[in-house]
XYZ file of C-alpha atoms in Angstrom:
777
model
C -14.939 2.187 46.538
C -16.568 2.903 43.192
C -20.302 2.490 43.152
C -21.561 -0.057 40.614
C -23.384 1.410 37.663
C -26.992 0.282 37.347
C -28.136 -0.407 33.819
C -31.843 -0.447 34.583
C -32.720 -3.030 31.950
C -30.656 -1.409 29.187
C -29.400 -3.660 26.408
C -25.603 -3.536 26.367
C -23.336 -3.660 23.345
C -21.123 -6.733 22.988
C -18.121 -4.859 24.395
C -20.054 -3.418 27.366
C -21.518 -6.827 28.157
C -18.067 -8.470 28.242
C -16.747 -5.762 30.582
C -19.704 -6.047 32.966
C -19.553 -9.869 32.992
C -15.823 -9.861 33.810
C -16.323 -7.298 36.591
C -19.116 -9.427 38.025
C -17.126 -12.676 37.900
C -14.062 -11.010 39.441
C -16.305 -10.033 42.349
C -17.327 -13.693 42.811
C -14.092 -15.606 42.104
C -15.138 -18.863 43.799
C -18.579 -19.165 42.204
C -19.785 -20.401 38.810
C -22.785 -18.994 36.935
C -24.996 -19.920 33.981
C -25.516 -17.246 31.280
C -29.097 -16.591 32.372
C -27.993 -16.112 36.006
C -25.441 -13.522 34.947
C -27.903 -11.457 32.884
C -30.302 -11.526 35.872
C -27.585 -10.348 38.267
C -26.504 -7.597 35.866
C -30.136 -6.537 35.290
C -29.683 -6.112 31.540
C -31.987 -6.872 28.616
C -29.442 -8.969 26.703
C -30.700 -12.513 26.178
C -28.968 -15.701 27.289
C -27.415 -16.233 23.843
C -25.766 -12.799 23.951
C -24.394 -13.492 27.416
C -23.118 -16.912 26.347
C -21.431 -15.413 23.275
C -19.822 -12.692 25.405
C -18.508 -15.303 27.845
C -17.167 -17.431 25.005
C -15.180 -14.384 23.893
C -13.811 -14.046 27.438
C -12.983 -17.777 27.439
C -11.161 -17.320 24.133
C -9.147 -14.489 25.689
C -8.284 -16.627 28.714
C -10.133 -14.389 31.180
C -12.973 -16.823 31.951
C -13.198 -20.639 32.303
C -16.120 -22.760 31.064
C -16.922 -25.725 33.309
C -18.425 -29.133 32.324
C -21.841 -28.185 33.754
C -22.112 -25.306 31.244
C -21.405 -22.638 33.852
C -18.671 -20.018 33.800
C -16.243 -18.559 36.314
C -13.192 -16.340 36.432
C -9.959 -17.980 35.197
C -8.111 -18.153 38.513
C -4.793 -19.128 36.905
C -4.967 -15.937 34.827
C -5.370 -13.764 37.922
C -3.044 -15.685 40.243
C -1.662 -13.536 43.058
C 1.666 -15.375 42.934
C 4.583 -13.037 42.193
C 6.950 -13.665 39.289
C 10.260 -15.117 40.483
C 13.754 -14.168 39.367
C 16.904 -16.237 39.824
C 19.292 -13.333 39.354
C 19.284 -9.600 39.684
C 17.422 -8.100 36.701
C 19.162 -5.674 34.382
C 16.430 -3.119 34.956
C 13.678 -2.640 37.502
C 11.021 -5.295 36.881
C 7.398 -5.360 37.827
C 8.244 -7.382 40.936
C 10.743 -4.713 42.042
C 8.257 -1.938 41.419
C 5.569 -3.692 43.441
C 6.999 -2.372 46.686
C 6.708 1.201 45.355
C 3.299 1.070 43.673
C 0.196 -0.845 44.727
C -0.978 -3.530 42.315
C -4.455 -2.941 40.873
C -6.667 -5.584 42.399
C -10.207 -6.726 41.945
C -12.565 -7.035 44.854
C -11.161 -10.546 45.376
C -7.612 -9.233 45.903
C -6.380 -10.724 42.620
C -3.925 -9.021 40.305
C -5.332 -7.848 36.971
C -3.893 -8.762 33.578
C -5.359 -7.326 30.401
C -4.819 -7.592 26.668
C -4.805 -4.672 24.264
C -3.205 -2.843 21.371
C -0.047 -0.724 21.711
C -0.330 2.952 20.763
C 3.294 4.095 20.827
C 4.323 7.703 21.489
C 7.366 9.439 20.016
C 9.077 9.312 23.427
C 9.063 5.494 23.404
C 6.384 5.223 26.078
C 3.033 3.741 25.074
C -0.659 3.579 25.817
C -2.611 0.325 25.741
C -6.060 0.464 24.180
C -8.092 -2.400 25.618
C -11.745 -3.443 25.445
C -11.434 -4.579 29.043
C -10.667 -1.087 30.389
C -12.677 2.136 30.479
C -9.485 4.159 30.011
C -6.138 3.691 28.274
C -3.264 2.220 30.277
C 0.047 4.101 30.342
C 3.259 2.093 29.869
C 6.495 3.898 30.829
C 9.429 3.477 28.442
C 11.264 0.987 30.655
C 8.227 -1.301 30.804
C 7.461 -1.379 27.061
C 10.067 -4.120 26.650
C 10.144 -5.356 23.038
C 6.633 -4.291 22.028
C 6.114 -2.013 19.021
C 3.319 0.219 17.780
C 0.144 -1.711 16.941
C 1.200 -4.979 18.621
C -1.381 -6.954 20.580
C 0.093 -7.475 24.044
C -0.586 -8.818 27.522
C -0.109 -6.260 30.312
C 0.288 -6.541 34.056
C -1.428 -3.551 35.682
C -0.322 -1.614 38.708
C -1.663 1.565 40.222
C 0.758 4.514 40.125
C 1.462 6.403 43.355
C -1.240 9.069 43.887
C -0.251 12.491 42.599
C -0.439 15.211 45.227
C -1.940 18.443 43.844
C -0.943 21.999 44.726
C -3.313 22.104 47.680
C -2.367 18.702 48.993
C -5.253 16.809 47.427
C -4.537 13.309 46.159
C -5.209 12.944 42.425
C -5.442 9.414 41.025
C -3.673 9.174 37.689
C -4.326 6.784 34.806
C -3.490 3.134 35.498
C -0.006 2.031 34.502
C 1.466 -1.328 33.679
C 4.239 -3.433 32.235
C 4.038 -5.358 28.973
C 4.788 -8.966 29.887
C 4.072 -10.662 26.557
C 3.657 -9.797 22.885
C 0.717 -11.899 21.648
C 0.708 -10.776 18.017
C 3.037 -8.516 16.063
C 1.391 -5.753 14.042
C 4.195 -5.679 11.518
C 7.173 -7.775 10.551
C 8.359 -5.641 7.615
C 10.177 -2.319 8.077
C 11.779 0.292 5.846
C 14.997 2.150 6.637
C 18.738 2.432 6.005
C 21.241 -0.427 5.850
C 24.697 0.008 7.388
C 27.204 -2.737 6.499
C 30.352 -3.646 8.441
C 32.818 -6.488 7.728
C 30.947 -9.308 9.439
C 27.368 -8.083 9.817
C 24.967 -5.267 8.988
C 22.621 -3.092 11.016
C 19.237 -1.855 9.865
C 18.217 1.611 11.093
C 14.407 1.965 10.867
C 12.935 5.190 9.480
C 9.852 4.781 11.657
C 10.305 6.648 14.972
C 7.901 4.160 16.589
C 10.496 1.403 16.129
C 12.998 2.299 18.865
C 15.518 -0.471 18.153
C 17.955 -1.326 15.375
C 17.724 -4.718 13.659
C 20.709 -7.064 13.275
C 21.189 -8.402 9.710
C 23.583 -11.355 9.131
C 25.927 -10.550 6.251
C 24.497 -13.442 4.197
C 21.008 -11.910 4.508
C 21.641 -8.517 2.891
C 20.927 -9.792 -0.664
C 22.373 -7.316 -3.192
C 21.899 -4.210 -1.024
C 24.780 -1.764 -0.619
C 25.891 0.270 2.387
C 23.590 3.268 2.846
C 20.779 1.831 0.718
C 17.154 2.183 1.678
C 15.850 -1.363 2.134
C 12.818 -3.332 3.261
C 13.645 -5.779 6.054
C 11.637 -8.682 7.439
C 12.189 -9.649 11.081
C 12.817 -13.413 11.260
C 13.569 -13.642 15.004
C 12.335 -11.071 17.528
C 14.937 -12.188 20.116
C 12.622 -11.555 23.057
C 14.500 -10.552 26.186
C 16.431 -7.767 27.798
C 19.353 -6.317 25.885
C 18.682 -8.361 22.735
C 17.939 -6.985 19.282
C 15.735 -8.525 16.569
C 17.312 -10.402 13.653
C 16.130 -9.707 10.111
C 16.820 -10.180 6.437
C 16.643 -7.790 3.478
C 13.649 -8.589 1.232
C 13.918 -5.638 -1.129
C 16.674 -3.112 -1.891
C 15.319 0.309 -2.877
C 18.703 1.932 -3.495
C 19.737 5.393 -2.338
C 16.366 6.887 -3.044
C 13.997 9.515 -1.741
C 11.102 11.511 -3.093
C 7.538 10.576 -3.929
C 7.796 6.877 -4.784
C 9.936 6.078 -1.769
C 7.636 8.019 0.578
C 4.549 6.158 -0.652
C 6.298 2.810 -0.150
C 7.370 3.896 3.315
C 3.787 4.766 4.234
C 2.642 1.275 3.219
C 5.443 -0.543 5.035
C 5.038 1.530 8.203
C 1.309 0.738 8.181
C 2.092 -2.987 8.008
C 1.283 -3.703 4.342
C 3.742 -5.603 2.159
C 4.696 -4.002 -1.140
C 4.518 -7.275 -3.054
C 2.582 -10.506 -2.880
C 4.485 -13.580 -1.782
C 6.029 -15.844 -4.429
C 3.792 -18.701 -3.259
C 0.633 -16.606 -3.687
C 1.744 -15.407 -7.128
C 2.439 -19.011 -8.191
C -1.013 -20.094 -7.059
C -2.602 -17.222 -8.980
C -0.638 -18.099 -12.109
C -1.989 -21.669 -12.008
C -5.646 -20.550 -12.084
C -7.160 -21.234 -15.547
C -8.039 -18.202 -17.667
C -11.124 -19.875 -19.140
C -14.494 -20.816 -17.650
C -15.481 -24.459 -18.044
C -18.837 -25.380 -19.632
C -19.719 -27.288 -16.459
C -19.271 -24.116 -14.383
C -21.476 -22.121 -16.733
C -24.152 -24.816 -16.582
C -24.541 -24.627 -12.801
C -25.082 -20.857 -12.767
C -28.030 -18.582 -13.522
C -27.272 -16.976 -16.883
C -27.544 -13.178 -17.217
C -25.462 -12.853 -20.371
C -28.477 -11.835 -22.450
C -29.644 -9.284 -19.854
C -28.442 -5.684 -20.250
C -25.532 -5.308 -17.805
C -22.895 -2.594 -17.294
C -20.399 -1.177 -14.789
C -19.884 2.386 -13.512
C -16.482 3.114 -11.939
C -13.855 5.860 -11.536
C -11.894 6.736 -14.665
C -8.644 5.234 -13.316
C -10.225 2.055 -11.884
C -8.917 -1.369 -12.920
C -10.744 -3.663 -10.496
C -14.412 -3.595 -11.485
C -16.054 -5.627 -8.720
C -19.716 -4.695 -9.233
C -22.131 -4.430 -12.160
C -25.830 -3.629 -12.550
C -28.363 -5.339 -14.795
C -31.954 -4.330 -15.533
C -34.837 -5.979 -17.364
C -38.460 -4.999 -17.958
C -40.920 -7.623 -16.683
C -44.199 -8.554 -18.349
C -46.217 -7.237 -15.394
C -44.717 -3.758 -15.835
C -42.206 -4.165 -13.052
C -38.411 -4.287 -13.201
C -35.805 -6.907 -12.380
C -32.580 -5.290 -11.139
C -29.440 -7.333 -10.534
C -26.480 -6.340 -8.388
C -23.680 -8.571 -9.684
C -20.505 -8.936 -7.607
C -17.226 -10.514 -8.719
C -17.205 -14.153 -7.568
C -13.842 -14.010 -5.837
C -14.518 -17.096 -3.708
C -14.708 -19.234 -6.859
C -10.961 -18.636 -7.267
C -9.910 -17.978 -3.661
C -9.927 -21.362 -1.932
C -9.986 -21.503 1.890
C -6.588 -21.920 3.563
C -4.647 -21.599 0.299
C -1.590 -19.325 0.234
C -3.698 -16.797 -1.687
C -6.424 -16.929 0.937
C -4.087 -16.691 3.932
C -2.341 -13.675 2.451
C -5.635 -12.027 1.504
C -6.860 -12.427 5.090
C -3.598 -11.091 6.499
C -3.933 -7.976 4.329
C -7.760 -7.910 4.647
C -8.053 -4.852 2.406
C -6.632 -3.076 -0.595
C -4.959 0.220 0.271
C -5.700 3.212 -1.953
C -2.979 5.831 -1.608
C -3.089 9.165 -3.402
C -1.189 7.832 -6.421
C -1.463 4.019 -6.324
C -3.340 0.957 -5.137
C -1.755 -1.748 -3.004
C -4.152 -4.620 -3.827
C -5.395 -7.312 -1.486
C -5.230 -9.873 -4.309
C -2.549 -10.448 -6.962
C -3.101 -8.604 -10.238
C -4.216 -11.709 -12.154
C -7.286 -11.874 -9.908
C -7.913 -8.225 -8.999
C -7.463 -6.713 -12.472
C -8.184 -9.722 -14.678
C -10.184 -12.840 -13.773
C -12.342 -11.200 -11.086
C -12.653 -7.783 -12.733
C -16.001 -7.378 -14.523
C -14.510 -6.029 -17.724
C -16.815 -5.361 -20.716
C -17.444 -7.783 -23.561
C -16.235 -10.836 -21.621
C -18.014 -13.564 -19.660
C -17.409 -13.171 -15.937
C -18.451 -15.237 -12.913
C -20.481 -13.358 -10.310
C -22.367 -13.783 -7.043
C -25.584 -11.822 -7.469
C -28.380 -10.209 -5.508
C -31.401 -9.906 -7.810
C -34.454 -7.825 -6.907
C -37.861 -7.317 -8.482
C -39.775 -4.041 -8.183
C -43.415 -3.471 -9.091
C -44.690 -0.733 -11.394
C -44.715 1.676 -8.405
C -41.061 0.903 -7.594
C -41.878 -1.118 -4.479
C -39.408 -3.917 -3.669
C -41.202 -7.279 -4.027
C -38.669 -10.135 -4.060
C -34.981 -10.887 -3.684
C -32.798 -13.773 -4.869
C -29.161 -14.609 -4.121
C -26.981 -17.021 -6.066
C -24.077 -17.773 -8.389
C -24.387 -16.270 -11.889
C -22.529 -15.467 -15.106
C -22.717 -12.047 -16.806
C -21.459 -10.336 -19.958
C -21.068 -6.572 -19.428
C -22.130 -4.464 -22.424
C -20.427 -1.232 -21.316
C -17.795 0.098 -18.912
C -18.969 3.582 -17.864
C -16.971 6.158 -15.960
C -19.056 8.110 -13.457
C -18.684 11.242 -15.546
C -19.706 9.461 -18.761
C -22.836 7.936 -17.213
C -23.733 11.330 -15.741
C -23.840 12.872 -19.215
C -26.726 10.506 -20.027
C -28.647 11.518 -16.894
C -27.950 15.172 -17.765
C -29.132 14.490 -21.350
C -25.768 15.622 -22.725
C -24.141 12.421 -24.032
C -21.121 12.717 -26.276
C -21.266 11.825 -29.967
C -19.019 8.805 -29.315
C -21.341 7.541 -26.587
C -24.350 7.845 -28.872
C -22.568 5.553 -31.331
C -22.637 2.632 -28.867
C -24.801 -0.129 -30.395
C -26.943 -0.339 -27.240
C -27.067 3.372 -26.410
C -30.877 3.540 -26.354
C -31.062 0.588 -23.945
C -28.357 2.072 -21.699
C -30.137 5.426 -21.653
C -33.404 3.709 -20.647
C -31.621 1.665 -17.986
C -29.875 4.607 -16.289
C -33.097 6.615 -16.232
C -35.032 3.885 -14.388
C -32.165 2.949 -12.060
C -31.730 6.596 -11.070
C -35.427 7.039 -10.321
C -35.583 4.034 -7.982
C -32.248 4.958 -6.349
C -33.546 8.418 -5.422
C -36.640 6.878 -3.834
C -34.510 4.475 -1.783
C -32.280 7.378 -0.700
C -35.263 9.421 0.446
C -36.642 6.436 2.368
C -33.312 5.902 4.157
C -33.194 9.509 5.331
C -36.787 9.226 6.509
C -35.779 6.169 8.561
C -32.919 7.978 10.313
C -29.889 7.611 8.018
C -27.271 10.363 8.329
C -26.172 11.845 5.003
C -22.525 12.596 5.706
C -20.734 13.461 2.468
C -17.031 13.388 3.304
C -14.960 15.242 0.754
C -12.321 13.220 -1.091
C -9.190 15.062 -2.221
C -7.771 13.996 -5.587
C -4.572 14.998 -7.402
C -3.617 15.513 -11.019
C -0.118 14.046 -11.214
C 2.887 14.547 -13.468
C 4.553 11.406 -14.914
C 7.010 11.391 -11.992
C 4.151 11.494 -9.458
C 4.534 15.168 -8.574
C 1.121 16.781 -7.926
C 0.182 19.429 -10.487
C -3.288 20.118 -9.139
C -5.285 19.305 -6.014
C -9.073 19.293 -6.052
C -12.114 17.904 -4.245
C -13.879 15.088 -6.107
C -17.408 16.026 -7.034
C -20.105 13.523 -6.032
C -22.557 13.154 -8.893
C -25.918 11.387 -9.128
C -24.155 8.397 -10.684
C -21.932 8.043 -7.594
C -25.036 8.056 -5.401
C -26.865 5.658 -7.731
C -24.179 2.974 -7.424
C -23.961 3.566 -3.682
C -27.724 3.104 -3.297
C -27.783 -0.308 -4.989
C -24.727 -1.500 -3.062
C -26.450 -0.470 0.182
C -29.564 -2.356 -0.888
C -27.623 -5.560 -1.588
C -25.593 -5.319 1.637
C -28.702 -4.726 3.742
C -30.755 -7.500 2.152
C -27.954 -10.066 2.497
C -27.773 -9.312 6.229
C -31.569 -9.499 6.579
C -31.571 -12.840 4.754
C -28.914 -14.321 7.041
C -30.521 -13.202 10.321
C -34.085 -12.173 9.485
C -36.498 -10.763 12.064
C -39.069 -13.455 12.879
C -41.838 -11.653 10.989
C -39.638 -11.408 7.878
C -38.561 -15.051 7.660
C -39.052 -16.843 4.353
C -38.973 -20.518 3.434
C -35.485 -20.294 1.923
C -33.963 -18.483 4.917
C -31.281 -20.325 6.918
C -32.881 -22.303 9.718
C -32.142 -20.935 13.200
C -30.892 -24.241 14.512
C -28.737 -25.086 17.477
C -28.638 -24.532 21.202
C -31.187 -21.999 22.340
C -32.327 -21.302 18.774
C -29.238 -19.182 18.173
C -29.112 -17.443 14.779
C -26.659 -18.562 12.111
C -23.370 -16.671 12.710
C -22.630 -14.055 10.055
C -20.273 -11.105 9.545
C -22.031 -7.778 10.052
C -20.952 -4.188 9.530
C -22.078 -2.534 12.755
C -22.164 1.083 13.911
C -22.964 1.884 17.538
C -24.752 4.952 18.879
C -22.701 8.172 19.111
C -20.847 9.301 22.230
C -23.401 11.598 23.877
C -20.766 13.704 25.659
C -19.058 14.382 22.318
C -22.427 15.186 20.729
C -23.169 17.680 23.530
C -19.808 19.415 22.980
C -20.428 19.515 19.230
C -23.932 20.947 19.689
C -22.493 23.773 21.796
C -19.958 24.512 19.089
C -22.616 24.411 16.332
C -24.724 26.854 18.325
C -21.773 29.275 18.312
C -22.071 29.259 14.517
C -25.814 29.827 14.699
C -26.905 26.200 14.204
C -29.172 24.894 17.010
C -29.334 21.100 17.380
C -31.739 18.737 19.091
C -29.817 15.914 20.769
C -32.250 14.259 23.176
C -32.605 11.044 21.169
C -30.551 9.200 18.492
C -33.258 10.029 15.918
C -33.077 13.747 16.797
C -29.288 13.662 16.496
C -29.541 12.131 13.011
C -32.139 14.716 11.919
C -30.009 17.591 13.285
C -26.903 16.330 11.469
C -28.852 16.040 8.213
C -30.131 19.603 8.546
C -26.568 20.754 9.174
C -25.267 18.951 6.081
C -27.931 20.573 3.912
C -26.993 24.050 5.149
C -23.274 23.330 4.660
C -23.856 22.785 0.930
C -24.628 26.487 0.515
C -22.569 27.936 3.390
C -18.819 27.273 3.184
C -18.456 28.515 6.759
C -20.316 25.424 7.966
C -18.219 22.901 6.026
C -15.746 22.867 8.897
C -18.446 21.254 11.033
C -18.782 18.047 9.006
C -15.461 16.415 9.982
C -16.089 17.463 13.587
C -19.547 15.894 13.453
C -18.077 12.640 12.165
C -15.703 12.546 15.159
C -18.692 12.329 17.515
C -19.688 9.072 15.850
C -18.607 5.596 16.901
C -16.345 3.780 14.444
C -18.094 1.304 12.168
C -16.505 -2.135 12.571
C -17.074 -5.769 11.666
C -18.664 -8.102 14.186
C -20.405 -11.455 14.409
C -22.902 -9.860 16.794
C -25.410 -7.597 15.095
C -26.249 -4.311 16.845
C -27.416 -2.522 13.698
C -25.898 0.381 11.790
C -26.824 3.726 13.354
C -25.368 5.931 10.618
C -27.360 4.199 7.867
C -30.493 3.702 9.952
C -30.410 -0.061 9.245
C -31.232 -2.813 11.749
C -29.145 -5.238 9.622
C -26.148 -4.456 7.437
C -23.186 -6.348 5.997
C -20.474 -5.917 3.369
C -21.085 -8.134 0.347
C -20.287 -5.945 -2.664
C -16.477 -5.565 -2.798
C -14.692 -8.921 -2.331
C -11.817 -7.905 -4.645
C -10.714 -5.308 -2.102
C -12.290 -6.378 1.237
C -11.839 -9.740 2.936
C -14.994 -9.116 5.001
C -16.952 -9.555 1.779
C -15.089 -12.797 1.013
C -16.299 -14.194 4.347
C -19.831 -12.945 3.649
C -19.853 -14.722 0.266
C -18.646 -18.017 1.746
C -21.155 -18.033 4.584
C -24.050 -16.892 2.401
C -23.408 -19.520 -0.293
C -23.532 -22.322 2.271
C -26.838 -21.033 3.663
C -28.811 -20.670 0.423
C -31.942 -22.609 -0.543
C -32.892 -23.389 3.042
C -29.561 -25.024 3.909
C -27.872 -24.220 7.205
C -24.144 -23.909 7.811
C -22.873 -22.616 11.143
C -19.378 -21.175 11.226
C -17.724 -21.014 14.648
C -18.922 -17.692 16.076
C -15.884 -17.152 18.302
C -13.473 -17.710 15.422
C -15.540 -15.413 13.201
C -15.427 -12.661 15.830
C -11.635 -12.921 15.984
C -11.505 -12.615 12.187
C -13.762 -9.558 12.425
C -11.384 -7.904 14.876
C -8.402 -8.504 12.601
C -10.226 -7.180 9.531
C -11.406 -4.072 11.430
C -7.858 -3.424 12.621
C -6.460 -3.762 9.085
C -9.151 -1.405 7.793
C -8.117 1.183 10.383
C -4.455 0.885 9.389
C -5.327 1.226 5.695
C -7.388 4.362 6.388
C -4.475 5.856 8.345
C -2.116 5.116 5.441
C -4.507 6.663 2.931
C -4.799 9.849 5.025
C -1.019 9.980 5.424
C -0.491 9.765 1.654
C -2.988 12.581 1.067
C -1.217 14.797 3.615
C 2.110 14.075 1.934
C 0.723 15.025 -1.495
C -0.878 18.175 -0.112
C 2.436 19.243 1.451
C 4.290 18.349 -1.743
C 1.786 20.394 -3.790
C 2.116 23.489 -1.562
C 5.923 23.234 -1.384
C 5.969 24.443 -5.000
C 3.728 27.393 -4.117
C 5.622 29.216 -1.389
C 4.526 32.877 -1.361
C 1.217 32.236 -3.154
C -2.096 33.259 -1.545
C -5.156 31.059 -1.041
C -8.623 31.330 0.476
C -9.354 29.095 3.439
C -11.525 28.528 6.500
C -10.387 28.463 10.128
C -10.643 24.788 11.074
C -9.065 24.707 14.544
C -7.697 26.996 17.264
C -4.911 26.254 19.763
C -2.914 28.422 22.165
C -0.183 28.900 19.561
C -2.388 29.969 16.647
C -5.181 28.813 14.356
C -5.363 26.210 11.607
C -6.674 27.097 8.168
C -8.057 24.592 5.665
C -7.634 25.742 2.076
C -10.763 25.718 -0.070
C -9.303 24.072 -3.179
C -6.837 21.441 -1.912
C -8.255 20.985 1.639
C -4.644 21.200 2.851
C -4.323 22.479 6.414
C -1.687 24.809 7.832
C -0.999 26.901 10.951
C -1.128 30.684 11.274
C 1.017 31.477 14.339
C -0.264 34.221 16.640
C 3.284 35.544 17.112
C 3.221 36.904 13.562
C 0.038 38.914 14.178
C -0.158 42.435 15.631
C -1.636 41.537 19.004
C -1.539 39.030 21.845
C -4.414 36.587 21.539
C -6.355 34.761 24.215
C -8.116 31.524 23.308
C -11.561 31.183 24.858
C -12.664 28.028 26.659
C -13.625 25.366 24.165
C -11.108 26.626 21.573
C -13.875 28.147 19.444
C -12.596 31.731 19.355
C -9.389 33.724 19.890
C -9.556 37.447 20.752
C -6.794 40.063 20.726
C -6.183 41.784 24.076
C -5.420 45.247 22.658
C -7.443 45.638 19.454
C -10.180 43.093 20.324
C -10.014 41.536 16.891
C -11.325 37.977 17.012
C -10.925 34.838 14.935
C -13.470 32.061 15.308
C -13.986 28.609 13.875
C -15.494 28.733 10.395
C -14.235 32.238 9.533
C -13.104 32.630 5.938
C -9.589 34.118 5.650
C -6.907 34.799 3.046
C -3.499 33.244 3.752
C -0.068 33.053 2.156
C 2.081 29.897 2.160
C 5.180 30.754 4.230
C 6.976 27.402 4.601
C 6.391 23.673 4.082
C 8.060 20.696 5.784
C 7.178 17.763 3.522
C 8.762 15.153 5.812
C 6.583 16.269 8.738
C 3.582 17.115 6.514
C 3.485 20.572 8.121
C 2.512 23.859 6.442
C 3.146 27.320 7.891
C 0.859 30.136 6.739
C 0.692 33.907 7.106
C -2.485 35.944 7.303
C -3.021 38.218 4.297
C -4.658 41.417 5.495
C -7.367 42.927 3.304
């Protein structure tokens, strides 16, 4: 029997608290408990409101029941020990058949366990279930995956696999296994692949290896596609059940195509993002007026006479933030962070809004943007283009003559941008090297003054953040110079300039202050803050961007690796970890050998996600943080705008916290899928770029070591390839920890971070794989 872990008064995260509550209730299946009783039994520092919120999440998931007296207990119908019944012999071995061969996982109350989680499909067709309710992933053999696909949210019946007997007869308990008994939510309903047409019907053969079944297409649903065409298909009926195949219809015929454009579209479809907005959403967007009514202007704070401008990438079209600055009579400054007022146009529960939530994010591939909103909104009405009136939701701050933040104000505004800067163009002003054309701008002197003061305050805020424990990770972004047909001509790492950091600093300020306004610490409350009303004085629910503490075991492994490269780290406390990472990043700026450590350091960190329960943001060193500044491309910010607007001027509006948490989970999941798609597109472009350079030599750094060989990351393109040991002049042994490989005969060694010269030997664009050869000096 596993000994219960004692928390000793520690405050648990929302996820940990849910797990501990469910374990406790499963151990007392016939009793009911109030939130306060549960926190006392668990001996944790979480308050009653946190426990109640955690139990409401469990109620929402069907794991826990709330009773009329306000107490909670395990949902007995969910964990019923009754076996599923069959009226005929199943076509394949079911869970009930397997029960006699493998013991069912049971709680202390002898009840079968059912969990919910996300499917992580393997290439073999088997899957792992990632669930918040389990400390480890659950393995699903191929025959028990049933109709589930990669990314689906499913319900799983767990059973314990037979113990594995080791070489010396010892019993080794393997990972829990289970059978998927229900698909709760599909991750994707659109797929890309090849259409095969027969006389009476057609079959769709998916390109994605994680879709292990063909899709039946009625002949009347193939549109104008031809046999052998690449098409996009939408599943209209999943045909749940053994031996049945899904039914779909062709939504877009791509022809007999391949190459760059097709591969980018395939990445989007496979990640679950539609290539086009629905006809209904486009019609709604088309009906939105292009002009702003006088009545709308009247109800807003007017910044049109205040110097305002945007700073964005050269190829940007959706300008969702602008800065304004004004000198005050007392010598201080008023600085406005103006954000596109998307919620003015995006009405709740409209077709536009439903589709925006479903997408939740714009996806930025290496050569294109797949926008969250239709173009009329993203690139036109909501985009803060110069020399036009635009509606904004603003965070306005005043600073004294010593650059100390004094006041903040949030509200609906109207602006008129005087200039659209690129980052590079604005940097020339800070570097005192503006072009002749820029000097000809009618407000050049004002813009020069503005950038100077904004940069000074931004640098002070940056320094203060680092002092308070923020980690200064600077992840490198690979960009491509493309030919008209999309073929990469050049790959390079985008340089981060002071203007990039300046914009980032003011966005961080606005995001932090919005979160502090919505749920202020008691000592920081102001008269216009939302009133903490409701049962138990619970705070007004809001959407936070949260970042948990790092995984200490991963940090310990990383510290050992860093020490191998001569970088000692202090890791006793979260603050020491942050300071050690910052020291490492500073050294990496002047030592290319250490650059390989930054992505490894990031992997020790927890993933930042959205949540209705605030636990702070470790990476930024903030107790409160939200996303408010990019509603054109993030639905999280749309929610933040709606909630904030209804809680201004002392008003209080309480959104349903459980519903908000479910929205947070969906948005976080969509963000993860978008990030995966963006990485996949970069890898494709890197492979495509190197495929034209077979035989050429490049300088790189050893970024990973496996038994087969070592990976090298090229300095210019950051593309990664494998140097196979079999092509070297010795047999190599990889040391424990995979930090070094040493030749048995000549004792030559290769270690992580070593700079080497390599030649491109072969490239498989479809697999995004690059083979390299070592170039001897």
